[in-house]
Coordinates of C-alpha atoms in Angstrom, one line a residue:
M22 CA 93.1 124.6 62.6
T23 CA 89.8 123.4 61.2
W24 CA 88.7 120.8 58.8
T25 CA 86.6 121.4 55.7
V26 CA 85.3 118.9 53.2
T27 CA 84.2 120.0 49.7
P28 CA 83.6 118.4 46.3
E29 CA 86.5 118.5 43.9
P30 CA 86.7 117.6 40.2
Y31 CA 88.2 114.1 39.9
D32 CA 90.8 115.4 37.4
S33 CA 92.0 118.4 39.3
P34 CA 95.7 118.8 40.3
V35 CA 94.7 118.4 44.0
A36 CA 92.8 115.2 43.3
A37 CA 95.7 113.9 41.2
A38 CA 98.2 114.6 44.0
L39 CA 96.0 112.9 46.6
W40 CA 95.3 109.9 44.4
R41 CA 99.1 109.5 43.8
A42 CA 99.7 109.6 47.6
Y43 CA 96.9 107.2 48.3
Y44 CA 98.0 104.7 45.6
T45 CA 101.6 104.9 46.6
E46 CA 100.8 104.1 50.2
V47 CA 98.5 101.2 49.7
S48 CA 100.6 99.8 46.8
D49 CA 103.8 100.0 48.8
R50 CA 102.2 98.4 51.8
W51 CA 100.9 95.5 49.7
Y52 CA 104.2 94.9 47.9
L53 CA 106.3 95.2 51.1
L54 CA 104.0 92.6 52.8
H55 CA 103.9 90.2 49.8
E56 CA 107.0 90.7 47.8
G57 CA 109.4 92.6 50.1
R58 CA 109.7 95.6 47.7
R59 CA 108.1 99.0 47.0
T60 CA 106.0 99.8 44.0
D61 CA 107.9 100.3 40.8
P62 CA 107.4 104.0 39.7
A63 CA 106.5 102.9 36.2
E64 CA 103.9 100.5 37.5
L65 CA 102.5 103.3 39.7
E66 CA 102.1 105.6 36.7
R67 CA 100.4 102.8 34.6
E68 CA 97.9 102.0 37.4
I69 CA 97.1 105.7 38.0
A70 CA 96.5 106.1 34.2
T71 CA 94.1 103.1 34.2
R72 CA 92.0 104.5 37.1
P73 CA 91.5 108.2 36.5
G74 CA 88.4 108.5 38.7
A75 CA 85.9 109.5 36.0
D76 CA 83.3 107.4 37.9
L77 CA 83.5 109.9 40.7
A78 CA 82.1 112.7 38.5
P79 CA 78.5 114.0 38.7
P80 CA 75.8 113.1 38.2
R81 CA 76.5 109.5 39.6
G82 CA 79.5 110.3 41.7
V83 CA 81.5 112.8 43.7
L84 CA 85.1 113.2 44.9
L85 CA 85.4 114.9 48.3
I86 CA 88.6 116.6 49.4
A87 CA 89.3 117.2 53.1
R88 CA 91.4 120.2 53.9
Y89 CA 93.0 120.9 57.3
G90 CA 93.8 124.6 57.8
G91 CA 93.1 125.1 54.1
E92 CA 95.6 122.5 52.9
P93 CA 94.6 119.4 51.0
A94 CA 94.8 116.5 53.5
G95 CA 92.7 113.6 52.2
S96 CA 90.0 112.3 49.9
A97 CA 86.9 110.1 49.7
G98 CA 85.0 109.1 46.6
V99 CA 81.4 108.0 46.3
R100 CA 79.9 106.4 43.2
L101 CA 76.3 105.4 42.8
L102 CA 76.1 101.7 41.7
D103 CA 72.4 101.5 41.3
G104 CA 69.3 103.5 42.5
T105 CA 69.9 102.8 46.2
T106 CA 73.5 101.6 46.6
A107 CA 76.6 103.8 46.7
E108 CA 80.2 102.7 47.0
L109 CA 82.8 104.4 49.2
T110 CA 86.2 104.4 47.6
R111 CA 89.6 106.2 47.7
V112 CA 89.3 107.1 51.4
F113 CA 92.7 108.5 52.3
L114 CA 94.3 110.9 54.8
H115 CA 97.9 111.9 54.6
P116 CA 99.8 110.1 57.4
S117 CA 100.7 113.4 59.1
M118 CA 97.0 114.3 59.3
R119 CA 95.8 111.1 60.9
G120 CA 94.5 111.2 64.5
R121 CA 93.1 114.7 64.2
G122 CA 89.4 113.8 63.5
G123 CA 89.5 114.1 59.8
A124 CA 88.6 110.5 58.8
P125 CA 85.2 110.4 60.5
L126 CA 84.4 113.8 59.2
L127 CA 85.4 112.8 55.6
V128 CA 83.4 109.5 55.7
G129 CA 80.4 111.3 57.2
A130 CA 80.5 113.8 54.3
A131 CA 80.7 110.9 51.9
E132 CA 77.6 109.4 53.5
D133 CA 75.8 112.7 53.1
A134 CA 76.9 112.8 49.5
A135 CA 75.6 109.2 48.9
R136 CA 72.3 110.2 50.4
A137 CA 72.1 113.2 48.2
L138 CA 72.6 110.9 45.2
G139 CA 69.7 108.8 46.4
A140 CA 71.5 106.0 48.1
A141 CA 70.0 104.1 51.1
R142 CA 73.2 102.1 51.8
M143 CA 76.9 102.4 51.3
I144 CA 79.2 99.5 50.5
L145 CA 83.0 99.3 50.4
D146 CA 85.9 96.9 50.2
T147 CA 89.3 96.9 51.7
R148 CA 92.3 94.7 52.3
G149 CA 93.3 92.7 55.4
D150 CA 96.5 94.6 55.9
L151 CA 94.6 98.0 56.0
V152 CA 93.7 97.3 59.7
E153 CA 93.3 101.1 60.5
A154 CA 90.7 101.4 57.7
R155 CA 88.8 98.3 58.9
G156 CA 88.8 99.7 62.5
L157 CA 87.6 103.1 61.3
Y158 CA 84.7 101.6 59.3
A159 CA 83.7 99.4 62.2
R160 CA 83.7 102.4 64.6
L161 CA 81.5 104.3 62.1
G162 CA 78.8 101.6 62.0
Y163 CA 79.9 99.6 59.0
R164 CA 79.4 95.9 59.3
E165 CA 81.3 93.2 57.5
T166 CA 79.3 91.5 54.8
A167 CA 79.5 89.0 52.0
P168 CA 81.7 90.0 49.0
H169 CA 79.9 92.3 46.5
N170 CA 82.7 92.3 43.9
D171 CA 85.5 90.3 42.6
D172 CA 88.3 92.8 43.0
P173 CA 91.5 90.7 43.4
Y174 CA 92.8 92.9 46.2
A175 CA 89.6 93.0 48.2
E176 CA 89.6 90.8 51.3
H177 CA 86.9 92.5 53.5
W178 CA 83.6 93.9 52.4
F179 CA 81.5 96.3 54.5
R180 CA 78.0 97.8 54.4
K181 CA 76.1 100.5 56.2
D182 CA 72.4 101.5 55.9
L183 CA 72.2 105.2 55.4
A184 CA 68.5 105.8 56.3

C-alpha cells in the first residue's frame, strides 16, 4: 500500500467526513479529560457548521487529503495569514492509519503547499492533551513559541521556518 496526498475542495464529501472524524476525536478527548463525557452530537453538528473550512480554499488556502491505498486516511489544511506566514490546521489521520508514515508525509506536503502560497514560515497551535501531535511537530522541526492567537483551546504554539 502507498500514500498519496492531493488537494481536495474543503466542502467535498471526503473533506466533510474527515473533518467530522477529526472534530469528534479532539472534542471527545477534551470533554472526557475535563468533564468526563463525550461530545453531545448536537454540539458536534453546531461546531462543524460554524467552521466549514472556507478559509482552506484557493487562492489563500488549501486542504490536503492523504490516502492510503486509495482510501481517504487523513487531512491537513494550510491558510495564508499574511504575505509570509501560513497556518497549519486540521492535521488528522484516522487512528487505524497512524504509525504508517502518513503524518510526516502529510505535514511535508502542507509545508510544500505553504511555500507555493508564498509563505516563509508555518505556525500552528495545539492543546496540551494532544501529546502525539506535539511530538510529531517537534520531530519535524517545529519549535514552541509565544502565542500567536487567542484560541481558547490552544495551549501550545509552534513555528517552523520554511526557507
